[in-house]
GROMACS .gro file of C-alpha atoms in nm:
model
  249
    1MET     CA    1   1.769  -1.413  -1.406
    2ALA     CA    2   2.121  -1.293  -1.352
    3GLN     CA    3   2.028  -1.061  -1.070
    4LEU     CA    4   1.703  -1.071  -0.876
    5MET     CA    5   1.546  -0.731  -0.846
    6LYS     CA    6   1.492  -0.562  -0.513
    7THR     CA    7   1.197  -0.366  -0.386
    8SER     CA    8   1.134  -0.191  -0.057
    9ASN     CA    9   0.785  -0.337  -0.043
   10PRO     CA   10   0.812  -0.616   0.218
   11ALA     CA   11   0.561  -0.822   0.023
   12LEU     CA   12   0.763  -0.790  -0.297
   13ASN     CA   13   1.125  -0.840  -0.203
   14ALA     CA   14   1.427  -0.978  -0.381
   15GLN     CA   15   1.382  -1.332  -0.246
   16VAL     CA   16   1.027  -1.392  -0.368
   17PHE     CA   17   1.112  -1.564  -0.695
   18ARG     CA   18   1.388  -1.785  -0.557
   19GLY     CA   19   1.286  -2.145  -0.615
   20GLN     CA   20   0.952  -2.044  -0.767
   21TYR     CA   21   1.026  -2.137  -1.128
   22THR     CA   22   0.923  -2.492  -1.216
   23GLY     CA   23   0.901  -2.484  -1.594
   24VAL     CA   24   0.568  -2.670  -1.588
   25GLY     CA   25   0.205  -2.568  -1.557
   26ASP     CA   26   0.052  -2.226  -1.606
   27ALA     CA   27   0.285  -1.932  -1.559
   28MET     CA   28   0.232  -1.583  -1.422
   29THR     CA   29   0.116  -1.327  -1.679
   30LEU     CA   30   0.090  -0.949  -1.675
   31GLU     CA   31  -0.275  -0.958  -1.779
   32GLY     CA   32  -0.356  -1.205  -1.503
   33THR     CA   33  -0.188  -0.988  -1.242
   34VAL     CA   34  -0.375  -0.679  -1.361
   35ASN     CA   35  -0.707  -0.864  -1.348
   36LYS     CA   36  -0.641  -0.990  -0.997
   37THR     CA   37  -0.540  -0.641  -0.885
   38GLY     CA   38  -0.878  -0.525  -1.013
   39VAL     CA   39  -1.051  -0.794  -0.807
   40LEU     CA   40  -0.866  -0.682  -0.494
   41LEU     CA   41  -0.962  -0.320  -0.557
   42LEU     CA   42  -1.327  -0.423  -0.588
   43CYS     CA   43  -1.301  -0.614  -0.259
   44THR     CA   44  -1.152  -0.313  -0.085
   45THR     CA   45  -1.413  -0.079  -0.231
   46ALA     CA   46  -1.701  -0.307  -0.125
   47THR     CA   47  -1.608  -0.327   0.243
   48ALA     CA   48  -1.501   0.039   0.251
   49ALA     CA   49  -1.843   0.140   0.117
   50TRP     CA   50  -2.013  -0.075   0.381
   51ALA     CA   51  -1.808   0.074   0.665
   52TRP     CA   52  -1.881   0.421   0.527
   53HIS     CA   53  -2.255   0.343   0.524
   54VAL     CA   54  -2.244   0.215   0.883
   55PHE     CA   55  -2.086   0.540   1.004
   56MET     CA   56  -2.313   0.768   0.804
   57GLN     CA   57  -2.617   0.596   0.955
   58THR     CA   58  -2.515   0.693   1.308
   59ARG     CA   59  -2.256   0.971   1.263
   60SER     CA   60  -2.080   0.815   1.562
   61ALA     CA   61  -1.715   0.709   1.553
   62ALA     CA   62  -1.798   0.439   1.807
   63SER     CA   63  -2.008   0.261   1.545
   64VAL     CA   64  -1.709   0.194   1.322
   65LEU     CA   65  -1.437   0.164   1.586
   66PRO     CA   66  -1.468  -0.219   1.593
   67LEU     CA   67  -1.452  -0.228   1.212
   68LEU     CA   68  -1.142  -0.007   1.217
   69GLY     CA   69  -0.972  -0.233   1.472
   70ILE     CA   70  -1.062  -0.552   1.286
   71GLY     CA   71  -0.943  -0.404   0.959
   72LEU     CA   72  -0.610  -0.276   1.089
   73ILE     CA   73  -0.515  -0.572   1.309
   74GLY     CA   74  -0.662  -0.839   1.084
   75GLY     CA   75  -0.511  -0.685   0.773
   76PHE     CA   76  -0.168  -0.670   0.935
   77ILE     CA   77  -0.183  -1.035   1.044
   78VAL     CA   78  -0.303  -1.156   0.704
   79ALA     CA   79  -0.036  -0.950   0.529
   80LEU     CA   80   0.234  -1.115   0.738
   81VAL     CA   81   0.095  -1.462   0.668
   82VAL     CA   82   0.075  -1.404   0.292
   83THR     CA   83   0.422  -1.250   0.284
   84PHE     CA   84   0.578  -1.560   0.437
   85LYS     CA   85   0.338  -1.812   0.279
   86LYS     CA   86   0.312  -1.703  -0.082
   87THR     CA   87   0.114  -2.008  -0.194
   88TRP     CA   88  -0.174  -1.884   0.022
   89ALA     CA   89  -0.199  -1.561  -0.178
   90PRO     CA   90  -0.507  -1.667  -0.384
   91VAL     CA   91  -0.705  -1.674  -0.057
   92GLY     CA   92  -0.505  -1.438   0.161
   93ALA     CA   93  -0.490  -1.149  -0.086
   94PRO     CA   94  -0.872  -1.107  -0.113
   95VAL     CA   95  -0.907  -1.142   0.265
   96TYR     CA   96  -0.642  -0.871   0.311
   97ALA     CA   97  -0.824  -0.643   0.066
   98LEU     CA   98  -1.158  -0.693   0.243
   99LEU     CA   99  -1.005  -0.617   0.582
  100GLU     CA  100  -0.822  -0.309   0.461
  101GLY     CA  101  -1.146  -0.185   0.310
  102LEU     CA  102  -1.303  -0.191   0.656
  103ALA     CA  103  -1.018   0.016   0.798
  104LEU     CA  104  -0.999   0.265   0.513
  105GLY     CA  105  -1.374   0.309   0.490
  106SER     CA  106  -1.410   0.367   0.864
  107LEU     CA  107  -1.124   0.615   0.884
  108SER     CA  108  -1.232   0.800   0.571
  109ALA     CA  109  -1.592   0.834   0.686
  110VAL     CA  110  -1.498   0.972   1.028
  111LEU     CA  111  -1.263   1.233   0.885
  112GLU     CA  112  -1.500   1.317   0.599
  113VAL     CA  113  -1.734   1.475   0.852
  114ARG     CA  114  -1.457   1.704   0.972
  115PHE     CA  115  -1.305   1.768   0.630
  116PRO     CA  116  -1.582   1.745   0.367
  117GLY     CA  117  -1.459   1.611   0.034
  118ILE     CA  118  -1.128   1.479   0.166
  119ALA     CA  119  -1.211   1.115   0.096
  120ILE     CA  120  -1.284   1.158  -0.274
  121GLN     CA  121  -0.978   1.382  -0.307
  122SER     CA  122  -0.758   1.112  -0.152
  123VAL     CA  123  -0.903   0.842  -0.377
  124ALA     CA  124  -0.860   1.058  -0.688
  125LEU     CA  125  -0.501   1.147  -0.602
  126THR     CA  126  -0.413   0.784  -0.523
  127PHE     CA  127  -0.546   0.644  -0.849
  128GLY     CA  128  -0.418   0.945  -1.042
  129THR     CA  129  -0.071   0.878  -0.906
  130LEU     CA  130  -0.101   0.509  -0.994
  131LEU     CA  131  -0.204   0.587  -1.352
  132VAL     CA  132   0.063   0.851  -1.409
  133LEU     CA  133   0.344   0.636  -1.272
  134LEU     CA  134   0.226   0.336  -1.473
  135LEU     CA  135   0.230   0.542  -1.793
  136VAL     CA  136   0.570   0.689  -1.708
  137TYR     CA  137   0.708   0.344  -1.632
  138ARG     CA  138   0.569   0.187  -1.949
  139ALA     CA  139   0.709   0.474  -2.155
  140GLY     CA  140   1.055   0.410  -2.011
  141ILE     CA  141   1.083   0.762  -1.871
  142VAL     CA  142   1.169   0.621  -1.529
  143ARG     CA  143   1.414   0.332  -1.534
  144VAL     CA  144   1.453   0.101  -1.237
  145THR     CA  145   1.827   0.085  -1.180
  146ASP     CA  146   2.018  -0.052  -0.882
  147LYS     CA  147   2.075   0.301  -0.753
  148PHE     CA  148   1.705   0.380  -0.789
  149ARG     CA  149   1.611   0.067  -0.595
  150LEU     CA  150   1.867   0.136  -0.325
  151GLY     CA  151   1.753   0.496  -0.284
  152VAL     CA  152   1.385   0.409  -0.252
  153PHE     CA  153   1.464   0.114  -0.026
  154ALA     CA  154   1.675   0.330   0.207
  155ALA     CA  155   1.413   0.606   0.221
  156THR     CA  156   1.131   0.359   0.287
  157GLY     CA  157   1.331   0.187   0.560
  158GLY     CA  158   1.406   0.521   0.721
  159ILE     CA  159   1.036   0.614   0.721
  160ALA     CA  160   0.944   0.277   0.872
  161LEU     CA  161   1.202   0.320   1.148
  162PHE     CA  162   1.077   0.672   1.221
  163TYR     CA  163   0.717   0.554   1.252
  164LEU     CA  164   0.826   0.269   1.479
  165ALA     CA  165   1.027   0.506   1.699
  166GLU     CA  166   0.730   0.744   1.707
  167ILE     CA  167   0.502   0.468   1.836
  168VAL     CA  168   0.749   0.351   2.100
  169LEU     CA  169   0.834   0.701   2.222
  170GLY     CA  170   0.465   0.789   2.229
  171PHE     CA  171   0.422   0.550   2.522
  172PHE     CA  172   0.663   0.772   2.716
  173GLY     CA  173   0.485   1.093   2.624
  174ILE     CA  174   0.739   1.196   2.361
  175HIS     CA  175   0.583   1.325   2.039
  176PHE     CA  176   0.717   1.488   1.724
  177ALA     CA  177   0.481   1.783   1.720
  178SER     CA  178   0.649   1.969   1.434
  179ILE     CA  179   0.646   1.669   1.201
  180ASN     CA  180   0.293   1.561   1.288
  181GLY     CA  181   0.162   1.917   1.289
  182SER     CA  182   0.012   2.117   1.006
  183GLY     CA  183   0.302   2.360   0.974
  184ALA     CA  184   0.556   2.378   0.695
  185ILE     CA  185   0.774   2.104   0.846
  186GLY     CA  186   0.482   1.866   0.894
  187ILE     CA  187   0.345   1.922   0.544
  188GLY     CA  188   0.692   1.893   0.393
  189PHE     CA  189   0.751   1.562   0.568
  190SER     CA  190   0.419   1.425   0.445
  191VAL     CA  191   0.497   1.533   0.089
  192PHE     CA  192   0.827   1.347   0.111
  193VAL     CA  193   0.658   1.031   0.241
  194VAL     CA  194   0.394   1.046  -0.034
  195ILE     CA  195   0.668   1.070  -0.297
  196ILE     CA  196   0.851   0.768  -0.155
  197ALA     CA  197   0.529   0.568  -0.134
  198ALA     CA  198   0.456   0.655  -0.497
  199LEU     CA  199   0.804   0.553  -0.609
  200ASN     CA  200   0.746   0.214  -0.448
  201LEU     CA  201   0.477   0.160  -0.711
  202VAL     CA  202   0.745   0.182  -0.980
  203LEU     CA  203   0.944  -0.089  -0.806
  204ASP     CA  204   0.629  -0.299  -0.778
  205PHE     CA  205   0.565  -0.268  -1.153
  206ASP     CA  206   0.919  -0.381  -1.221
  207PHE     CA  207   0.882  -0.669  -0.978
  208VAL     CA  208   0.570  -0.799  -1.152
  209GLU     CA  209   0.741  -0.782  -1.491
  210SER     CA  210   1.034  -0.976  -1.347
  211GLY     CA  211   0.798  -1.251  -1.234
  212VAL     CA  212   0.643  -1.270  -1.580
  213ARG     CA  213   0.987  -1.291  -1.743
  214VAL     CA  214   1.105  -1.583  -1.531
  215GLY     CA  215   0.777  -1.773  -1.567
  216ALA     CA  216   0.673  -1.767  -1.202
  217PRO     CA  217   0.382  -1.997  -1.103
  218LYS     CA  218   0.025  -1.882  -1.165
  219TYR     CA  219  -0.048  -1.813  -0.797
  220MET     CA  220   0.218  -1.544  -0.805
  221GLU     CA  221  -0.031  -1.328  -0.995
  222TRP     CA  222  -0.228  -1.305  -0.671
  223TYR     CA  223   0.092  -1.238  -0.481
  224GLY     CA  224   0.196  -0.960  -0.719
  225ALA     CA  225  -0.151  -0.806  -0.693
  226PHE     CA  226  -0.130  -0.832  -0.314
  227GLY     CA  227   0.202  -0.647  -0.314
  228LEU     CA  228   0.056  -0.367  -0.525
  229MET     CA  229  -0.236  -0.339  -0.284
  230VAL     CA  230   0.000  -0.304   0.012
  231THR     CA  231   0.165  -0.006  -0.157
  232LEU     CA  232  -0.166   0.148  -0.267
  233VAL     CA  233  -0.306   0.128   0.086
  234TRP     CA  234   0.006   0.297   0.221
  235LEU     CA  235  -0.008   0.564  -0.050
  236TYR     CA  236  -0.377   0.635   0.019
  237LEU     CA  237  -0.317   0.673   0.392
  238GLU     CA  238  -0.021   0.906   0.340
  239ILE     CA  239  -0.213   1.122   0.092
  240PHE     CA  240  -0.503   1.132   0.337
  241ARG     CA  241  -0.267   1.240   0.613
  242LEU     CA  242  -0.115   1.509   0.394
  243LEU     CA  243  -0.456   1.650   0.302
  244THR     CA  244  -0.563   1.665   0.667
  245LYS     CA  245  -0.252   1.868   0.746
  246VAL     CA  246  -0.319   2.103   0.457
  247ARG     CA  247  -0.683   2.146   0.565
  248ASN     CA  248  -0.578   2.215   0.926
  249ASN     CA  249  -0.328   2.471   0.808
   0.00000   0.00000   0.00000
């Protein structure tokens, strides 16, 4: 490959396929990656449904707080491990999906009580966005050029830095009320973040196709599916956040 593609997804970056091609054994396929993405989605759905059930039995946030913590912290640790140890993806990717399901199910259930219907709306919008962008990408309507990659990468990096600064400054009592609020600025910011998260899916599609073209090893199907899950989890959370702002407004 003359030029390795870039993506702002930390799990699917430009260095992933360096040294991966061996020319022997089973190679990564598009169908295999799609199937493994489906498996990860089922894993996430299963643990999310369980966490949801736990909360609905008690209607107490305290009942799912441990599940939320395990899901968030455990998912983050596993994601880091898989990102730097790609050969562990066949095991790490399902574990990541199961842990994220705990976090998403717990959070969704708690906020569902306050905003009835918000969970199913977030799920529908997430998968609707995935389907639309996949169709648009396959039709060639959106082309992944170097400028496109750079723009999405820069925007994603900026968002990540903002969230990091927000966490650090929060310890000193400094908060961005207008951006986190339900006013026009807050909703506008969330819309922007949702768009950038969605555009990352396009880069992920292109990344997977690149792996198929160069004949990456079979385990990279799990890694490609893992990368897609990272983006989908982010997209779901940002859509959820946007809908809560709209409901509050």
